[in-house]
């Protein structure tokens, strides 16, 4: 079924307003989840919302706490998320990084003690809309085997890189996990009863497979680029824990509904200061125009426009659950 953006936002807001959040924060959280679903990232929008509500009800996510700045070193700051709503903590820290970039040309905020940030690309779009280059990443619970191993010991640690194109708003936004397919994407393919377009992991017999259910059961997704993605996941985890003075992946609870205490990094670079006034957008435009192929973020914009015009597709069971709640 399809619902309008306003219907989805209003339903989310009604639920969040009953959780103890103040009105402003409930509205922002509802917008983040609605925007994610509108943009076609269904696995990290409405599909993930029940998990967020369960974690709020269990007390893993504190709906009333706000992130606080605990230390500053020039263009680098350290914040404590205080087990608050992950999406709101992430939004606040990217906003702080943007503010630091306005002053120093570059800003970096490292966040400890936070929760799942929902769609990582949200904060890339946030940075690009502000006219800055945005880079951010998070560690996760251990859900990805290091290359050459069988057991999940590292996280699929999503990485986001955004380059602004102010004239058109068609920003270049790369949002990718360190696994070939995120667990959310695997679940989406499984629900649609579709095979993956390429092999995405191993089954329980150690055979490469395109079957998303088999990969979920074995908990052995492929890292991107095999050993390269595995190595990148490890260094992202180490840098986030180091800068935030927070937990590394091996210290994070392994059950998804207990996944808390994450470490994240948010960076912003003042694009016009680096490239000269107006040049940053022109450079990004020239790169995109000479590709002859899709650029990161292009499909998101197409999906956004289509869903705003025709309504946002939601699974009937998800919508019925939300409206009952």
Short mmCIF file of N, CA, C and O in Angstrom, two decimals, residues 193-322:
data_model
loop_
_atom_site.label_atom_id
_atom_site.label_comp_id
_atom_site.label_asym_id
_atom_site.label_seq_id
_atom_site.Cartn_x
_atom_site.Cartn_y
_atom_site.Cartn_z
N UNK A 193 11.21 -12.05 -1.10
CA UNK A 193 11.49 -13.39 -1.65
C UNK A 193 12.30 -13.28 -2.95
O UNK A 193 12.03 -13.96 -3.93
N UNK A 194 13.32 -12.42 -2.90
CA UNK A 194 14.20 -12.22 -4.04
C UNK A 194 15.62 -12.65 -3.69
O UNK A 194 16.07 -12.51 -2.54
N UNK A 195 16.33 -13.15 -4.69
CA UNK A 195 17.75 -13.42 -4.53
C UNK A 195 18.53 -12.11 -4.64
O UNK A 195 18.08 -11.15 -5.29
N UNK A 196 19.69 -12.06 -4.04
CA UNK A 196 20.56 -10.90 -4.17
C UNK A 196 21.07 -10.81 -5.61
O UNK A 196 21.23 -11.84 -6.28
N UNK A 197 21.35 -9.60 -6.11
CA UNK A 197 21.85 -9.48 -7.48
C UNK A 197 23.23 -10.08 -7.68
O UNK A 197 23.58 -10.48 -8.79
N UNK A 198 24.04 -10.14 -6.61
CA UNK A 198 25.36 -10.78 -6.66
C UNK A 198 25.53 -11.55 -5.35
O UNK A 198 24.76 -11.37 -4.40
N UNK A 199 26.52 -12.42 -5.29
CA UNK A 199 26.73 -13.16 -4.05
C UNK A 199 26.98 -12.18 -2.90
O UNK A 199 27.68 -11.18 -3.07
N UNK A 200 26.37 -12.46 -1.76
CA UNK A 200 26.46 -11.53 -0.64
C UNK A 200 27.01 -12.13 0.63
O UNK A 200 27.15 -11.42 1.63
N UNK A 201 27.34 -13.44 0.62
CA UNK A 201 27.85 -14.05 1.83
C UNK A 201 27.88 -15.56 1.70
O UNK A 201 27.72 -16.12 0.61
N UNK A 202 28.09 -16.20 2.84
CA UNK A 202 28.20 -17.66 2.89
C UNK A 202 26.98 -18.27 3.58
O UNK A 202 26.40 -17.66 4.48
N UNK A 203 26.62 -19.48 3.16
CA UNK A 203 25.60 -20.22 3.89
C UNK A 203 26.26 -21.02 5.01
O UNK A 203 27.48 -20.90 5.25
N UNK A 204 25.49 -21.85 5.71
CA UNK A 204 26.03 -22.58 6.85
C UNK A 204 27.06 -23.64 6.44
O UNK A 204 27.83 -24.12 7.27
N UNK A 205 27.07 -23.98 5.17
CA UNK A 205 28.05 -24.95 4.67
C UNK A 205 29.32 -24.28 4.16
O UNK A 205 30.20 -24.95 3.62
N UNK A 206 29.39 -22.96 4.29
CA UNK A 206 30.57 -22.24 3.83
C UNK A 206 30.60 -21.97 2.35
O UNK A 206 31.65 -21.63 1.80
N UNK A 207 29.43 -22.13 1.68
CA UNK A 207 29.35 -21.88 0.25
C UNK A 207 28.84 -20.46 -0.01
O UNK A 207 27.92 -20.00 0.66
N UNK A 208 29.44 -19.79 -1.01
CA UNK A 208 28.96 -18.47 -1.39
C UNK A 208 27.53 -18.58 -1.92
O UNK A 208 27.18 -19.53 -2.63
N UNK A 209 26.69 -17.59 -1.58
CA UNK A 209 25.28 -17.68 -1.96
C UNK A 209 24.68 -16.30 -2.21
O UNK A 209 25.19 -15.28 -1.71
N UNK A 210 23.60 -16.30 -2.99
CA UNK A 210 22.79 -15.09 -3.21
C UNK A 210 21.51 -15.14 -2.39
O UNK A 210 20.67 -14.25 -2.50
N UNK A 211 21.34 -16.15 -1.56
CA UNK A 211 20.13 -16.33 -0.76
C UNK A 211 20.25 -15.48 0.52
O UNK A 211 21.06 -15.80 1.40
N UNK A 212 19.45 -14.42 0.66
CA UNK A 212 19.60 -13.55 1.83
C UNK A 212 19.29 -14.26 3.14
O UNK A 212 19.94 -14.01 4.16
N UNK A 213 18.29 -15.16 3.13
CA UNK A 213 17.93 -15.87 4.36
C UNK A 213 19.08 -16.76 4.83
O UNK A 213 19.35 -16.86 6.04
N UNK A 214 19.75 -17.41 3.88
CA UNK A 214 20.87 -18.28 4.24
C UNK A 214 22.01 -17.48 4.87
O UNK A 214 22.67 -17.95 5.80
N UNK A 215 22.23 -16.27 4.37
CA UNK A 215 23.30 -15.42 4.92
C UNK A 215 22.92 -14.93 6.31
O UNK A 215 23.75 -14.90 7.23
N UNK A 216 21.64 -14.56 6.50
CA UNK A 216 21.19 -14.13 7.83
C UNK A 216 21.37 -15.26 8.84
O UNK A 216 21.78 -15.02 9.97
N UNK A 217 21.05 -16.48 8.44
CA UNK A 217 21.14 -17.63 9.35
C UNK A 217 22.59 -17.94 9.72
O UNK A 217 22.90 -18.26 10.87
N UNK A 218 23.48 -17.84 8.74
CA UNK A 218 24.89 -18.16 9.01
C UNK A 218 25.62 -17.01 9.69
O UNK A 218 26.68 -17.22 10.29
N UNK A 219 25.07 -15.79 9.56
CA UNK A 219 25.72 -14.57 10.06
C UNK A 219 27.13 -14.43 9.47
O UNK A 219 28.08 -14.04 10.15
N UNK A 220 27.21 -14.73 8.15
CA UNK A 220 28.49 -14.62 7.46
C UNK A 220 28.34 -13.83 6.16
O UNK A 220 28.54 -14.36 5.07
N UNK A 221 27.97 -12.52 6.26
CA UNK A 221 27.96 -11.71 5.04
C UNK A 221 29.37 -11.45 4.55
O UNK A 221 30.33 -11.51 5.33
N UNK A 222 29.49 -11.16 3.27
CA UNK A 222 30.79 -10.83 2.69
C UNK A 222 31.16 -9.38 2.99
O UNK A 222 30.32 -8.48 2.82
N UNK A 223 32.38 -9.11 3.40
CA UNK A 223 32.82 -7.72 3.44
C UNK A 223 33.04 -7.19 2.02
O UNK A 223 33.38 -7.96 1.12
N UNK A 224 32.82 -5.90 1.82
CA UNK A 224 33.06 -5.31 0.51
C UNK A 224 34.55 -5.48 0.17
O UNK A 224 35.42 -5.31 1.03
N UNK A 225 34.83 -5.82 -1.06
CA UNK A 225 36.23 -5.96 -1.45
C UNK A 225 36.98 -7.02 -0.68
O UNK A 225 38.21 -6.94 -0.56
N UNK A 226 36.24 -7.98 -0.12
CA UNK A 226 36.86 -9.10 0.61
C UNK A 226 37.74 -8.58 1.76
O UNK A 226 37.24 -8.00 2.70
N UNK A 227 39.05 -8.78 1.68
CA UNK A 227 39.94 -8.38 2.77
C UNK A 227 40.04 -6.85 2.92
O UNK A 227 40.32 -6.36 4.00
N UNK A 228 39.78 -6.12 1.83
CA UNK A 228 39.87 -4.66 1.92
C UNK A 228 38.75 -4.09 2.79
O UNK A 228 38.97 -3.22 3.64
N UNK A 229 37.53 -4.57 2.58
CA UNK A 229 36.42 -4.11 3.42
C UNK A 229 36.59 -4.53 4.86
O UNK A 229 36.24 -3.78 5.78
N UNK A 230 37.12 -5.72 5.07
CA UNK A 230 37.39 -6.19 6.42
C UNK A 230 38.39 -5.27 7.12
O UNK A 230 38.19 -4.85 8.26
N UNK A 231 39.46 -4.92 6.41
CA UNK A 231 40.45 -4.02 7.00
C UNK A 231 39.90 -2.64 7.27
O UNK A 231 40.20 -2.03 8.31
N UNK A 232 39.07 -2.14 6.35
CA UNK A 232 38.48 -0.80 6.54
C UNK A 232 37.54 -0.79 7.75
O UNK A 232 37.52 0.17 8.53
N UNK A 233 36.76 -1.86 7.92
CA UNK A 233 35.87 -1.94 9.07
C UNK A 233 36.66 -1.87 10.38
O UNK A 233 36.25 -1.22 11.35
N UNK A 234 37.81 -2.54 10.41
CA UNK A 234 38.63 -2.57 11.62
C UNK A 234 39.17 -1.18 11.95
O UNK A 234 39.11 -0.73 13.11
N UNK A 235 39.69 -0.46 10.95
CA UNK A 235 40.28 0.85 11.26
C UNK A 235 39.20 1.88 11.58
O UNK A 235 39.42 2.76 12.43
N UNK A 236 38.03 1.79 10.95
CA UNK A 236 36.95 2.71 11.30
C UNK A 236 36.52 2.52 12.75
O UNK A 236 36.28 3.48 13.48
N UNK A 237 36.43 1.27 13.16
CA UNK A 237 36.09 0.96 14.55
C UNK A 237 37.13 1.54 15.50
O UNK A 237 36.80 2.19 16.51
N UNK A 238 38.39 1.33 15.19
CA UNK A 238 39.47 1.78 16.08
C UNK A 238 39.49 3.31 16.19
O UNK A 238 39.65 3.86 17.29
N UNK A 239 39.32 4.00 15.06
CA UNK A 239 39.36 5.47 15.10
C UNK A 239 38.17 6.02 15.88
O UNK A 239 38.31 6.95 16.68
N UNK A 240 36.98 5.46 15.64
CA UNK A 240 35.79 5.96 16.35
C UNK A 240 35.93 5.77 17.86
O UNK A 240 35.66 6.69 18.64
N UNK A 241 36.36 4.59 18.29
CA UNK A 241 36.52 4.33 19.72
C UNK A 241 37.60 5.21 20.32
O UNK A 241 37.47 5.72 21.45
N UNK A 242 38.68 5.43 19.57
CA UNK A 242 39.79 6.25 20.06
C UNK A 242 39.38 7.71 20.22
O UNK A 242 39.57 8.32 21.28
N UNK A 243 38.79 8.29 19.17
CA UNK A 243 38.44 9.71 19.22
C UNK A 243 37.32 9.98 20.23
O UNK A 243 37.32 11.01 20.90
N UNK A 244 36.37 9.06 20.31
CA UNK A 244 35.22 9.27 21.20
C UNK A 244 35.52 8.83 22.63
O UNK A 244 34.73 9.13 23.54
N UNK A 245 36.64 8.13 22.83
CA UNK A 245 36.92 7.51 24.13
C UNK A 245 35.74 6.61 24.52
O UNK A 245 35.28 6.61 25.66
N UNK A 246 35.26 5.86 23.52
CA UNK A 246 34.08 5.04 23.71
C UNK A 246 34.35 3.57 23.47
O UNK A 246 35.50 3.12 23.43
N UNK A 247 33.28 2.82 23.28
CA UNK A 247 33.38 1.38 23.07
C UNK A 247 33.81 1.04 21.66
O UNK A 247 33.41 1.70 20.71
N UNK A 248 34.59 -0.02 21.55
CA UNK A 248 34.87 -0.63 20.26
C UNK A 248 33.87 -1.77 20.04
O UNK A 248 33.13 -2.17 20.94
N UNK A 249 33.84 -2.30 18.81
CA UNK A 249 32.84 -3.30 18.45
C UNK A 249 32.82 -4.49 19.40
O UNK A 249 31.76 -4.99 19.77
N UNK A 250 33.99 -4.98 19.82
CA UNK A 250 34.02 -6.17 20.67
C UNK A 250 33.41 -5.93 22.04
O UNK A 250 33.15 -6.88 22.79
N UNK A 251 33.14 -4.66 22.40
CA UNK A 251 32.55 -4.33 23.69
C UNK A 251 31.04 -4.06 23.61
O UNK A 251 30.41 -3.75 24.63
N UNK A 252 30.47 -4.17 22.41
CA UNK A 252 29.07 -3.84 22.19
C UNK A 252 28.22 -5.11 22.27
O UNK A 252 28.60 -6.14 21.70
N UNK A 253 27.08 -5.08 22.98
CA UNK A 253 26.23 -6.28 23.08
C UNK A 253 25.84 -6.81 21.71
O UNK A 253 25.61 -6.04 20.76
N UNK A 254 25.76 -8.14 21.59
CA UNK A 254 25.58 -8.77 20.28
C UNK A 254 24.11 -8.85 19.85
O UNK A 254 23.83 -9.05 18.67
N UNK A 255 23.16 -8.70 20.78
CA UNK A 255 21.75 -8.78 20.39
C UNK A 255 21.30 -7.43 19.84
O UNK A 255 21.54 -6.39 20.47
N UNK A 256 20.65 -7.38 18.66
CA UNK A 256 20.28 -6.09 18.06
C UNK A 256 19.48 -5.17 18.97
O UNK A 256 19.66 -3.94 18.94
N UNK A 257 18.58 -5.73 19.80
CA UNK A 257 17.76 -4.88 20.66
C UNK A 257 18.49 -4.47 21.93
O UNK A 257 17.93 -3.75 22.75
N UNK A 258 19.74 -4.92 22.08
CA UNK A 258 20.60 -4.47 23.18
C UNK A 258 21.82 -3.71 22.65
O UNK A 258 22.73 -3.40 23.43
N UNK A 259 21.83 -3.41 21.35
CA UNK A 259 22.98 -2.74 20.73
C UNK A 259 23.03 -1.29 21.21
O UNK A 259 22.24 -0.44 20.79
N UNK A 260 23.95 -1.01 22.09
CA UNK A 260 24.06 0.33 22.65
C UNK A 260 25.52 0.62 22.98
O UNK A 260 26.36 -0.29 22.94
N UNK A 261 25.81 1.87 23.31
CA UNK A 261 27.19 2.25 23.61
C UNK A 261 28.06 2.37 22.37
O UNK A 261 29.26 2.16 22.43
N UNK A 262 27.45 2.73 21.24
CA UNK A 262 28.19 2.85 19.99
C UNK A 262 29.10 4.08 20.00
O UNK A 262 28.84 5.06 20.70
N UNK A 263 30.13 4.03 19.16
CA UNK A 263 31.03 5.17 18.94
C UNK A 263 30.89 5.64 17.49
O UNK A 263 30.83 4.81 16.58
N UNK A 264 30.83 6.95 17.29
CA UNK A 264 30.60 7.51 15.97
C UNK A 264 31.48 8.75 15.75
O UNK A 264 31.91 9.39 16.72
N UNK A 265 31.73 9.05 14.50
CA UNK A 265 32.54 10.22 14.13
C UNK A 265 31.79 11.03 13.06
O UNK A 265 31.26 10.45 12.11
N UNK A 266 31.76 12.35 13.24
CA UNK A 266 31.10 13.26 12.31
C UNK A 266 32.09 14.35 11.92
O UNK A 266 32.59 15.07 12.78
N UNK A 267 32.37 14.46 10.62
CA UNK A 267 33.31 15.46 10.12
C UNK A 267 32.62 16.35 9.10
O UNK A 267 31.79 15.88 8.31
N UNK A 268 32.98 17.63 9.11
CA UNK A 268 32.47 18.59 8.13
C UNK A 268 33.64 19.43 7.63
O UNK A 268 34.52 19.81 8.41
N UNK A 269 33.65 19.69 6.33
CA UNK A 269 34.70 20.51 5.71
C UNK A 269 34.02 21.63 4.95
O UNK A 269 33.14 21.39 4.11
N UNK A 270 34.41 22.86 5.24
CA UNK A 270 33.83 24.02 4.57
C UNK A 270 34.26 24.01 3.11
O UNK A 270 35.41 24.32 2.78
N UNK A 271 33.36 23.64 2.24
CA UNK A 271 33.71 23.39 0.84
C UNK A 271 34.20 24.64 0.13
O UNK A 271 35.21 24.62 -0.59
N UNK A 272 33.51 25.76 0.30
CA UNK A 272 33.90 26.98 -0.40
C UNK A 272 35.22 27.54 0.12
O UNK A 272 35.97 28.19 -0.62
N UNK A 273 35.52 27.33 1.39
CA UNK A 273 36.81 27.78 1.91
C UNK A 273 37.95 27.00 1.25
O UNK A 273 39.02 27.54 0.99
N UNK A 274 37.71 25.73 0.98
CA UNK A 274 38.74 24.90 0.37
C UNK A 274 38.90 25.14 -1.12
O UNK A 274 40.01 25.17 -1.66
N UNK A 275 37.76 25.33 -1.81
CA UNK A 275 37.79 25.41 -3.27
C UNK A 275 37.63 26.82 -3.81
O UNK A 275 37.79 27.05 -5.01
N UNK A 276 37.29 27.77 -2.93
CA UNK A 276 36.99 29.12 -3.39
C UNK A 276 35.48 29.27 -3.58
O UNK A 276 34.79 28.31 -3.94
N UNK A 277 34.97 30.45 -3.33
CA UNK A 277 33.52 30.69 -3.35
C UNK A 277 32.89 30.22 -4.66
O UNK A 277 33.29 30.63 -5.75
N UNK A 278 31.92 29.33 -4.54
CA UNK A 278 31.19 28.85 -5.70
C UNK A 278 31.85 27.73 -6.47
O UNK A 278 31.22 27.08 -7.30
N UNK A 279 33.13 27.47 -6.21
CA UNK A 279 33.85 26.47 -7.00
C UNK A 279 33.52 25.03 -6.60
O UNK A 279 33.60 24.13 -7.43
N UNK A 280 33.21 24.83 -5.33
CA UNK A 280 32.97 23.46 -4.86
C UNK A 280 31.84 22.82 -5.64
O UNK A 280 31.95 21.68 -6.10
N UNK A 281 30.74 23.55 -5.80
CA UNK A 281 29.60 23.01 -6.54
C UNK A 281 29.94 22.76 -7.99
O UNK A 281 29.53 21.74 -8.56
N UNK A 282 30.69 23.65 -8.61
CA UNK A 282 31.05 23.49 -10.02
C UNK A 282 31.95 22.28 -10.22
O UNK A 282 31.83 21.53 -11.19
N UNK A 283 32.88 22.06 -9.28
CA UNK A 283 33.76 20.90 -9.37
C UNK A 283 32.96 19.61 -9.26
O UNK A 283 33.13 18.67 -10.04
N UNK A 284 32.05 19.55 -8.27
CA UNK A 284 31.22 18.35 -8.10
C UNK A 284 30.34 18.12 -9.32
O UNK A 284 30.18 16.99 -9.78
N UNK A 285 29.78 19.20 -9.88
CA UNK A 285 28.95 19.07 -11.09
C UNK A 285 29.76 18.49 -12.25
O UNK A 285 29.29 17.62 -12.98
N UNK A 286 30.99 18.98 -12.42
CA UNK A 286 31.83 18.51 -13.53
C UNK A 286 32.17 17.02 -13.37
O UNK A 286 32.15 16.27 -14.34
N UNK A 287 32.46 16.61 -12.15
CA UNK A 287 32.76 15.19 -11.90
C UNK A 287 31.56 14.33 -12.28
O UNK A 287 31.70 13.30 -12.97
N UNK A 288 30.36 14.74 -11.85
CA UNK A 288 29.15 13.96 -12.11
C UNK A 288 28.82 13.92 -13.60
O UNK A 288 28.47 12.88 -14.17
N UNK A 289 28.96 15.07 -14.27
CA UNK A 289 28.58 15.16 -15.68
C UNK A 289 29.47 14.30 -16.57
O UNK A 289 29.05 13.88 -17.65
N UNK A 290 30.69 14.02 -16.16
CA UNK A 290 31.61 13.23 -16.98
C UNK A 290 31.60 11.74 -16.63
O UNK A 290 32.37 10.97 -17.20
N UNK A 291 30.73 11.34 -15.73
CA UNK A 291 30.70 9.93 -15.34
C UNK A 291 30.14 9.03 -16.43
O UNK A 291 30.63 7.94 -16.68
N UNK A 292 29.03 9.47 -17.03
CA UNK A 292 28.33 8.60 -17.97
C UNK A 292 27.64 7.45 -17.27
O UNK A 292 27.32 6.42 -17.87
N UNK A 293 27.40 7.59 -15.96
CA UNK A 293 26.75 6.55 -15.16
C UNK A 293 26.12 7.21 -13.94
O UNK A 293 26.28 8.42 -13.72
N UNK A 294 25.41 6.41 -13.17
CA UNK A 294 24.80 6.95 -11.96
C UNK A 294 25.86 7.38 -10.96
O UNK A 294 26.93 6.77 -10.86
N UNK A 295 25.56 8.41 -10.20
CA UNK A 295 26.43 8.83 -9.11
C UNK A 295 25.74 8.50 -7.78
O UNK A 295 24.51 8.33 -7.73
N UNK A 296 26.49 8.38 -6.70
CA UNK A 296 25.89 8.07 -5.40
C UNK A 296 24.89 9.15 -4.98
O UNK A 296 25.22 10.33 -4.95
N UNK A 297 23.68 8.75 -4.69
CA UNK A 297 22.64 9.69 -4.30
C UNK A 297 21.62 9.96 -5.39
O UNK A 297 20.52 10.46 -5.11
N UNK A 298 21.94 9.65 -6.65
CA UNK A 298 21.03 9.96 -7.75
C UNK A 298 19.73 9.17 -7.63
O UNK A 298 18.63 9.71 -7.79
N UNK A 299 19.86 7.88 -7.35
CA UNK A 299 18.66 7.05 -7.24
C UNK A 299 17.81 7.47 -6.05
O UNK A 299 16.58 7.40 -6.09
N UNK A 300 18.46 7.93 -5.00
CA UNK A 300 17.71 8.41 -3.83
C UNK A 300 16.80 9.56 -4.21
O UNK A 300 15.62 9.60 -3.81
N UNK A 301 17.32 10.51 -4.97
CA UNK A 301 16.51 11.65 -5.39
C UNK A 301 15.35 11.22 -6.28
O UNK A 301 14.23 11.73 -6.16
N UNK A 302 15.61 10.28 -7.19
CA UNK A 302 14.54 9.79 -8.07
C UNK A 302 13.43 9.12 -7.25
O UNK A 302 12.24 9.34 -7.49
N UNK A 303 13.84 8.31 -6.28
CA UNK A 303 12.86 7.63 -5.43
C UNK A 303 12.09 8.63 -4.59
O UNK A 303 10.87 8.51 -4.41
N UNK A 304 12.78 9.64 -4.08
CA UNK A 304 12.13 10.68 -3.28
C UNK A 304 11.03 11.37 -4.08
O UNK A 304 9.90 11.53 -3.60
N UNK A 305 11.36 11.78 -5.29
CA UNK A 305 10.37 12.48 -6.12
C UNK A 305 9.19 11.58 -6.47
O UNK A 305 8.03 12.01 -6.43
N UNK A 306 9.47 10.33 -6.78
CA UNK A 306 8.39 9.39 -7.13
C UNK A 306 7.48 9.13 -5.93
O UNK A 306 6.25 9.14 -6.07
N UNK A 307 8.07 8.93 -4.77
CA UNK A 307 7.26 8.63 -3.59
C UNK A 307 6.46 9.83 -3.10
O UNK A 307 5.37 9.68 -2.56
N UNK A 308 7.00 11.01 -3.29
CA UNK A 308 6.23 12.20 -2.93
C UNK A 308 5.05 12.39 -3.87
O UNK A 308 3.98 12.85 -3.47
N UNK A 309 5.23 12.02 -5.13
CA UNK A 309 4.16 12.19 -6.12
C UNK A 309 3.10 11.09 -6.00
O UNK A 309 1.89 11.36 -6.08
N UNK A 310 3.54 9.85 -5.80
CA UNK A 310 2.61 8.71 -5.85
C UNK A 310 2.24 8.15 -4.48
O UNK A 310 1.34 7.33 -4.38
N UNK A 311 2.95 8.58 -3.44
CA UNK A 311 2.78 8.00 -2.12
C UNK A 311 3.92 7.07 -1.81
O UNK A 311 4.57 6.52 -2.71
N UNK A 312 4.19 6.89 -0.53
CA UNK A 312 5.31 6.08 -0.08
C UNK A 312 4.85 4.64 0.10
O UNK A 312 3.89 4.38 0.83
N UNK A 313 5.51 3.67 -0.55
CA UNK A 313 5.11 2.27 -0.36
C UNK A 313 5.48 1.77 1.03
O UNK A 313 6.62 1.94 1.47
N UNK A 314 4.52 1.20 1.72
CA UNK A 314 4.76 0.60 3.03
C UNK A 314 4.09 -0.77 3.05
O UNK A 314 3.07 -0.99 2.39
N UNK A 315 4.67 -1.69 3.77
CA UNK A 315 4.05 -2.98 3.93
C UNK A 315 2.80 -2.84 4.80
O UNK A 315 2.83 -2.13 5.82
N UNK A 316 1.74 -3.50 4.40
CA UNK A 316 0.47 -3.38 5.12
C UNK A 316 0.64 -3.73 6.59
O UNK A 316 0.10 -3.04 7.47
N UNK A 317 1.42 -4.76 6.89
CA UNK A 317 1.62 -5.17 8.28
C UNK A 317 2.33 -4.07 9.08
O UNK A 317 1.99 -3.83 10.25
N UNK A 318 3.32 -3.40 8.46
CA UNK A 318 4.01 -2.31 9.15
C UNK A 318 3.05 -1.16 9.45
O UNK A 318 3.08 -0.58 10.54
N UNK A 319 2.21 -0.83 8.46
CA UNK A 319 1.29 0.29 8.64
C UNK A 319 0.24 -0.03 9.70
O UNK A 319 -0.10 0.82 10.53
N UNK A 320 -0.27 -1.25 9.68
CA UNK A 320 -1.27 -1.64 10.67
C UNK A 320 -0.67 -1.62 12.07
O UNK A 320 -1.33 -1.18 13.03
N UNK A 321 0.57 -2.10 12.20
CA UNK A 321 1.25 -2.06 13.50
C UNK A 321 1.38 -0.63 13.98
O UNK A 321 1.11 -0.32 15.15
N UNK A 322 1.82 0.27 13.10
CA UNK A 322 2.06 1.66 13.48
C UNK A 322 0.76 2.33 13.90
O UNK A 322 0.71 3.03 14.92
#
